């Protein structure tokens, strides 16, 4: 969308769908990927704003990650300072919101799942901490509040 600002694009592990998190628009857009034509087609746009609230114009959507089974997706939003949990439809890739939790700090810059899929970790840049949320592998839901660990200006989380 024009004026939506910077975006983060991530492909579903099956390669058929892509997910675009808009920073200024605070949305996550589900896109069909046609590899033969090299074309993306929008099939769903979901607001990351709570309830019926209109997304704020300022910094918003941050990152999207999938669990190893690709049944669940997690999206962080910087403006609303939340992590939103979604179920991923295996038929068409569309998302259904399952819940949202506060990110455990201020300005969630990056999120990652640990290699066991048991923990979602949030790098909260402005509050100088990393928050770790236990994850229910059956429902995908995050258990809040998470554990907090001090770290100056975290930017990115990488598991080696």
Coordinates of N, CA and C in Angstrom, one line a residue:
X1 N 0.8 -1.2 0.0 CA 0.0 0.0 0.0 C 0.9 1.2 0.0
X2 N 0.5 2.3 -0.8 CA 1.3 3.5 -0.8 C 1.4 4.1 0.6
X3 N 2.6 4.6 1.0 CA 2.7 5.2 2.3 C 2.8 4.2 3.4
X4 N 2.8 2.9 3.2 CA 2.8 2.0 4.3 C 4.2 1.9 4.9
X5 N 5.2 2.4 4.3 CA 6.5 2.4 4.9 C 7.3 1.2 4.7
X6 N 8.5 1.0 5.3 CA 9.3 -0.2 5.2 C 8.6 -1.4 5.5
X7 N 9.0 -2.5 4.9 CA 8.3 -3.8 5.1 C 9.4 -4.9 5.4
X8 N 8.9 -5.9 6.1 CA 9.7 -7.2 6.3 C 8.9 -8.3 5.5
X9 N 9.6 -9.0 4.6 CA 8.9 -10.0 3.9 C 9.6 -11.4 4.2
X10 N 8.7 -12.3 4.5 CA 9.2 -13.7 4.9 C 8.3 -14.7 4.1
X11 N 8.9 -15.7 3.5 CA 8.2 -16.8 2.9 C 7.9 -17.9 3.8
X12 N 6.7 -18.5 3.6 CA 6.3 -19.7 4.4 C 7.3 -20.8 4.0
X13 N 7.6 -21.7 4.9 CA 8.5 -22.8 4.5 C 8.1 -23.6 3.2
X14 N 6.8 -23.6 2.9 CA 6.3 -24.4 1.7 C 6.6 -23.6 0.4
X15 N 7.0 -22.3 0.5 CA 7.3 -21.5 -0.6 C 6.1 -21.0 -1.4
X16 N 4.9 -21.3 -1.0 CA 3.7 -20.9 -1.8 C 3.1 -19.6 -1.3
X17 N 3.5 -19.2 -0.1 CA 2.9 -17.9 0.4 C 4.1 -17.1 1.0
X18 N 3.8 -15.8 1.0 CA 4.7 -14.8 1.6 C 4.0 -14.0 2.6
X19 N 4.7 -13.4 3.6 CA 4.0 -12.6 4.6 C 4.8 -11.3 4.7
X20 N 4.1 -10.2 4.5 CA 4.7 -8.9 4.5 C 4.2 -8.1 5.8
X21 N 5.2 -7.8 6.7 CA 4.9 -7.0 7.8 C 5.2 -5.5 7.5
X22 N 4.2 -4.7 7.6 CA 4.4 -3.3 7.2 C 4.8 -2.5 8.5
X23 N 5.8 -1.7 8.4 CA 6.3 -1.0 9.6 C 5.4 0.2 9.9
X24 N 5.1 1.0 9.0 CA 4.3 2.2 9.2 C 2.8 1.9 9.2
X25 N 2.4 0.8 8.6 CA 1.0 0.5 8.5 C 0.5 -0.4 9.6
X26 N 1.4 -1.0 10.4 CA 1.1 -2.0 11.4 C 0.1 -3.0 10.9
X27 N 0.5 -3.7 9.8 CA -0.3 -4.8 9.3 C 0.6 -5.9 8.9
X28 N 0.0 -7.1 8.8 CA 0.7 -8.3 8.2 C -0.2 -8.7 7.0
X29 N 0.4 -8.7 5.8 CA -0.3 -9.0 4.6 C 0.1 -10.4 4.2
X30 N -0.9 -11.2 3.8 CA -0.6 -12.6 3.3 C -0.7 -12.5 1.8
X31 N 0.3 -13.1 1.2 CA 0.5 -13.0 -0.3 C 0.6 -14.4 -0.9
X32 N -0.1 -14.6 -2.0 CA 0.2 -15.8 -2.8 C 1.4 -15.6 -3.7
X33 N 2.3 -16.6 -3.8 CA 3.5 -16.5 -4.6 C 3.3 -17.3 -5.8
X34 N 3.4 -16.7 -7.0 CA 3.4 -17.4 -8.3 C 4.8 -17.4 -8.8
X35 N 5.5 -18.5 -8.6 CA 6.9 -18.6 -8.9 C 7.1 -18.5 -10.4
X36 N 6.2 -19.1 -11.2 CA 6.3 -19.1 -12.7 C 6.3 -17.6 -13.2
X37 N 5.4 -16.9 -12.7 CA 5.2 -15.5 -13.1 C 6.1 -14.5 -12.4
X38 N 6.6 -15.0 -11.2 CA 7.4 -14.1 -10.3 C 6.5 -13.0 -9.7
X39 N 5.2 -13.4 -9.4 CA 4.3 -12.4 -8.9 C 3.7 -12.7 -7.5
X40 N 3.5 -11.7 -6.8 CA 2.8 -11.8 -5.5 C 1.4 -11.2 -5.6
X41 N 0.4 -11.9 -5.0 CA -1.0 -11.3 -5.0 C -1.5 -11.3 -3.5
X42 N -1.9 -10.2 -3.1 CA -2.4 -10.0 -1.7 C -3.7 -10.8 -1.6
X43 N -3.8 -11.6 -0.5 CA -5.1 -12.4 -0.3 C -5.7 -12.0 1.1
X44 N -4.9 -11.4 2.0 CA -5.4 -11.0 3.3 C -4.5 -9.9 3.9
X45 N -5.2 -9.0 4.5 CA -4.5 -7.9 5.3 C -5.0 -7.8 6.7
X46 N -4.2 -8.0 7.7 CA -4.6 -8.0 9.1 C -3.9 -6.8 9.8
X47 N -4.7 -6.1 10.5 CA -4.2 -5.0 11.4 C -3.6 -5.6 12.6
X48 N -2.4 -5.0 13.0 CA -1.8 -5.4 14.3 C -2.3 -4.5 15.4
X49 N -3.1 -3.5 15.1 CA -3.7 -2.6 16.1 C -4.7 -3.4 17.0
X50 N -4.7 -3.1 18.3 CA -5.7 -3.8 19.2 C -7.1 -3.5 18.8
X51 N -8.0 -4.5 18.9 CA -9.4 -4.3 18.6 C -9.7 -3.6 17.3
X52 N -10.6 -2.6 17.3 CA -11.0 -1.9 16.1 C -10.2 -0.6 15.9
X53 N -9.1 -0.5 16.7 CA -8.3 0.7 16.7 C -7.7 0.9 15.3
X54 N -7.6 2.1 14.8 CA -7.0 2.4 13.5 C -5.5 2.4 13.8
X55 N -4.7 1.7 12.9 CA -3.3 1.7 13.1 C -2.7 3.2 13.2
X56 N -1.7 3.3 14.0 CA -1.0 4.6 14.2 C 0.0 4.8 13.0
X57 N 0.2 6.0 12.6 CA 1.1 6.3 11.5 C 2.6 6.0 11.8
X58 N 2.9 6.0 13.1 CA 4.3 5.8 13.5 C 4.8 4.4 13.4
X59 N 6.0 4.2 13.8 CA 6.7 2.8 13.7 C 5.8 1.8 14.2
X60 N 5.6 0.7 13.5 CA 4.7 -0.4 13.9 C 5.3 -1.8 13.7
X61 N 4.8 -2.5 12.7 CA 5.2 -3.9 12.5 C 6.7 -4.1 12.4
X62 N 7.2 -5.2 13.0 CA 8.6 -5.4 13.1 C 9.1 -6.6 12.4
X63 N 8.5 -7.8 12.8 CA 9.1 -9.1 12.4 C 8.0 -10.2 12.4
X64 N 8.2 -11.2 11.6 CA 7.3 -12.3 11.6 C 8.2 -13.6 11.6
X65 N 7.9 -14.6 12.5 CA 8.6 -15.8 12.5 C 7.5 -17.0 12.6
X66 N 7.9 -18.1 12.1 CA 7.1 -19.3 12.1 C 7.7 -20.4 13.0
X67 N 6.9 -21.2 13.7 CA 7.4 -22.3 14.4 C 7.9 -23.4 13.4
X68 N 8.5 -24.4 13.8 CA 9.1 -25.4 12.9 C 8.1 -26.1 12.1
X69 N 6.9 -26.3 12.6 CA 5.8 -27.0 11.8 C 5.1 -26.0 10.9
X70 N 5.4 -24.7 11.0 CA 4.7 -23.7 10.2 C 3.2 -23.6 10.4
X71 N 2.8 -24.1 11.6 CA 1.3 -24.1 11.9 C 1.0 -22.7 12.6
X72 N 2.0 -22.1 13.2 CA 1.8 -20.9 13.9 C 2.8 -19.8 13.5
X73 N 2.4 -18.5 13.5 CA 3.2 -17.4 13.2 C 3.1 -16.4 14.3
X74 N 4.2 -15.7 14.5 CA 4.3 -14.7 15.6 C 4.8 -13.4 14.9
X75 N 4.1 -12.3 15.3 CA 4.4 -11.0 14.7 C 4.6 -10.0 15.8
X76 N 5.7 -9.3 15.8 CA 5.9 -8.2 16.8 C 5.6 -6.9 16.2
X77 N 5.0 -6.0 17.1 CA 4.7 -4.7 16.7 C 5.3 -3.7 17.6
X78 N 6.1 -2.8 17.1 CA 6.9 -1.8 17.9 C 6.0 -0.8 18.5
X79 N 5.0 -0.2 17.8 CA 4.2 0.9 18.3 C 3.3 0.4 19.5
X80 N 2.6 -0.8 19.2 CA 1.7 -1.3 20.2 C 2.4 -2.2 21.3
X81 N 3.7 -2.5 21.0 CA 4.5 -3.2 22.0 C 3.9 -4.5 22.4
X82 N 3.6 -5.3 21.3 CA 2.9 -6.6 21.5 C 3.6 -7.6 20.6
X83 N 3.3 -8.9 21.0 CA 3.6 -10.0 20.1 C 2.2 -10.7 19.8
X84 N 1.9 -10.8 18.6 CA 0.6 -11.4 18.2 C 0.8 -12.8 17.7
X85 N 0.0 -13.7 18.2 CA 0.1 -15.1 17.8 C -1.0 -15.4 16.7
X86 N -0.6 -16.1 15.6 CA -1.6 -16.4 14.6 C -1.5 -17.9 14.3
X87 N -2.6 -18.5 14.0 CA -2.7 -19.9 13.4 C -2.5 -19.7 11.9
X88 N -1.8 -20.5 11.2 CA -1.6 -20.5 9.8 C -2.4 -21.6 9.1
X89 N -3.3 -21.2 8.2 CA -4.1 -22.2 7.5 C -3.3 -23.0 6.6
X90 N -3.3 -24.4 6.7 CA -2.5 -25.2 5.8 C -3.1 -25.2 4.4
X91 N -4.3 -24.8 4.2 CA -4.9 -24.8 2.9 C -4.5 -23.6 2.0
X92 N -4.6 -22.4 2.7 CA -4.3 -21.2 1.9 C -3.4 -20.2 2.5
X93 N -2.8 -20.5 3.6 CA -1.8 -19.7 4.3 C -2.4 -18.5 5.0
X94 N -3.7 -18.3 5.0 CA -4.3 -17.2 5.7 C -4.1 -17.3 7.2
X95 N -4.1 -16.2 7.9 CA -3.8 -16.1 9.3 C -5.1 -15.9 10.1
X96 N -5.2 -16.5 11.3 CA -6.2 -16.3 12.3 C -5.6 -15.9 13.6
X97 N -6.0 -14.8 14.1 CA -5.4 -14.3 15.4 C -5.8 -15.2 16.5
X98 N -4.8 -15.7 17.3 CA -5.1 -16.5 18.5 C -4.9 -15.8 19.8
X99 N -4.1 -14.8 19.8 CA -3.9 -14.0 21.0 C -2.7 -13.0 20.9
X100 N -2.6 -12.2 21.9 CA -1.5 -11.2 21.9 C -1.1 -11.0 23.3
X101 N 0.2 -10.7 23.5 CA 0.8 -10.5 24.8 C 1.7 -9.3 24.7
X102 N 1.8 -8.5 25.8 CA 2.8 -7.4 25.8 C 4.2 -8.0 25.6
X103 N 5.0 -7.2 24.9 CA 6.3 -7.7 24.5 C 7.4 -7.9 25.6
X104 N 7.0 -7.4 26.8 CA 8.0 -7.6 27.9 C 9.0 -6.4 28.0
X105 N 8.7 -5.4 27.3 CA 9.6 -4.2 27.3 C 9.1 -3.1 26.3
X106 N 10.1 -2.3 25.9 CA 9.7 -1.2 25.0 C 10.5 -1.4 23.6
X107 N 9.8 -1.1 22.6 CA 10.3 -1.2 21.2 C 10.9 -2.5 20.8
X108 N 10.0 -3.5 20.6 CA 10.5 -4.8 20.2 C 11.2 -4.8 18.8
X109 N 12.5 -4.8 18.8 CA 13.2 -4.7 17.5 C 13.2 -6.0 16.7
X110 N 13.3 -7.1 17.4 CA 13.4 -8.4 16.7 C 12.9 -9.5 17.5
X111 N 12.4 -10.6 16.9 CA 11.9 -11.8 17.6 C 12.5 -13.0 17.0
X112 N 12.6 -14.1 17.8 CA 13.1 -15.3 17.2 C 12.6 -16.5 18.1
X113 N 12.4 -17.6 17.5 CA 12.1 -18.8 18.2 C 13.4 -19.6 18.5
X114 N 13.5 -20.2 19.7 CA 14.7 -21.0 19.9 C 14.6 -22.3 19.1
X115 N 15.7 -23.0 18.9 CA 15.7 -24.2 18.0 C 14.7 -25.3 18.5
X116 N 14.3 -25.3 19.8 CA 13.4 -26.3 20.3 C 11.9 -25.9 20.1
X117 N 11.7 -24.7 19.7 CA 10.3 -24.1 19.6 C 9.6 -23.9 20.9
X118 N 10.4 -24.0 22.0 CA 9.8 -23.9 23.3 C 9.7 -22.4 23.8
X119 N 10.6 -21.6 23.2 CA 10.7 -20.2 23.7 C 10.6 -19.2 22.5
X120 N 9.9 -18.1 22.7 CA 9.9 -17.0 21.8 C 10.7 -15.9 22.5
X121 N 11.7 -15.4 21.9 CA 12.6 -14.4 22.5 C 12.4 -13.1 21.8
X122 N 12.3 -12.0 22.6 CA 12.0 -10.6 22.0 C 13.2 -9.7 22.4
X123 N 13.8 -9.1 21.5 CA 14.8 -8.1 21.7 C 14.1 -6.7 21.9
X124 N 14.0 -6.2 23.1 CA 13.4 -4.9 23.4 C 14.4 -3.8 23.5
X125 N 14.6 -3.1 22.4 CA 15.7 -2.1 22.2 C 15.6 -1.0 23.3
X126 N 14.5 -0.3 23.4 CA 14.4 0.9 24.3 C 14.4 0.6 25.8
X127 N 14.0 -0.6 26.2 CA 14.0 -1.0 27.6 C 15.2 -1.8 28.0
X128 N 16.1 -2.0 27.0 CA 17.4 -2.6 27.3 C 17.2 -4.0 27.9
X129 N 16.4 -4.8 27.3 CA 16.1 -6.2 27.8 C 15.8 -7.1 26.7
X130 N 15.9 -8.4 27.0 CA 15.4 -9.5 26.2 C 14.4 -10.2 27.0
X131 N 13.2 -10.4 26.4 CA 12.1 -11.1 27.1 C 11.9 -12.5 26.5
X132 N 11.8 -13.5 27.3 CA 11.6 -14.9 26.8 C 10.3 -15.4 27.2
X133 N 9.4 -15.8 26.3 CA 8.1 -16.3 26.5 C 8.0 -17.8 26.3
X134 N 7.5 -18.6 27.3 CA 7.3 -20.0 27.0 C 6.2 -20.1 26.0
X135 N 6.2 -21.2 25.2 CA 5.3 -21.4 24.1 C 4.7 -22.7 24.3
X136 N 3.3 -22.8 24.2 CA 2.6 -24.0 24.2 C 2.7 -24.6 22.8
X137 N 3.3 -25.8 22.6 CA 3.5 -26.3 21.2 C 2.2 -26.8 20.6
X138 N 1.2 -27.1 21.4 CA -0.1 -27.6 20.9 C -1.0 -26.5 20.4
X139 N -1.0 -25.4 21.2 CA -1.9 -24.3 20.8 C -1.2 -23.1 20.2
X140 N 0.1 -23.1 20.3 CA 0.9 -22.0 19.7 C 0.9 -20.8 20.6
X141 N 0.1 -20.8 21.7 CA 0.0 -19.6 22.5 C 1.2 -19.3 23.4
X142 N 1.5 -18.0 23.6 CA 2.6 -17.6 24.4 C 2.1 -17.5 25.9
X143 N 3.0 -17.8 26.8 CA 2.6 -17.7 28.2 C 3.2 -16.4 28.7
X144 N 2.3 -15.5 29.2 CA 2.8 -14.2 29.6 C 2.5 -14.1 31.1
X145 N 3.3 -13.4 31.9 CA 4.5 -12.6 31.4 C 5.7 -13.5 31.2
X146 N 6.5 -13.0 30.3 CA 7.8 -13.7 30.0 C 8.8 -13.4 31.0
X147 N 9.9 -14.1 30.9 CA 11.1 -13.8 31.8 C 11.9 -12.7 31.1
X148 N 12.5 -11.8 31.9 CA 13.2 -10.7 31.4 C 14.7 -10.8 31.8
X149 N 15.6 -10.4 30.8 CA 17.0 -10.4 31.0 C 17.6 -9.1 30.5
X150 N 18.4 -8.4 31.4 CA 18.9 -7.1 30.9 C 20.0 -7.3 29.9
X151 N 19.9 -6.4 28.9 CA 20.9 -6.3 27.8 C 20.8 -5.0 27.1
X152 N 21.9 -4.3 27.0 CA 21.9 -2.9 26.5 C 21.6 -2.9 25.0
X153 N 20.5 -2.2 24.6 CA 20.1 -2.0 23.2 C 20.1 -3.2 22.3
X154 N 19.4 -4.3 22.7 CA 19.4 -5.5 21.8 C 18.8 -5.2 20.5
X155 N 19.4 -5.7 19.4 CA 18.9 -5.4 18.0 C 18.4 -6.7 17.3
X156 N 19.1 -7.8 17.6 CA 18.8 -9.0 16.8 C 19.1 -10.2 17.6
X157 N 18.3 -11.3 17.5 CA 18.6 -12.5 18.2 C 18.8 -13.6 17.2
X158 N 19.9 -14.3 17.3 CA 20.3 -15.4 16.4 C 20.7 -16.6 17.3
X159 N 20.1 -17.8 16.9 CA 20.5 -19.0 17.6 C 21.4 -19.8 16.6
X160 N 22.6 -20.1 17.1 CA 23.6 -20.8 16.3 C 23.5 -22.3 16.4

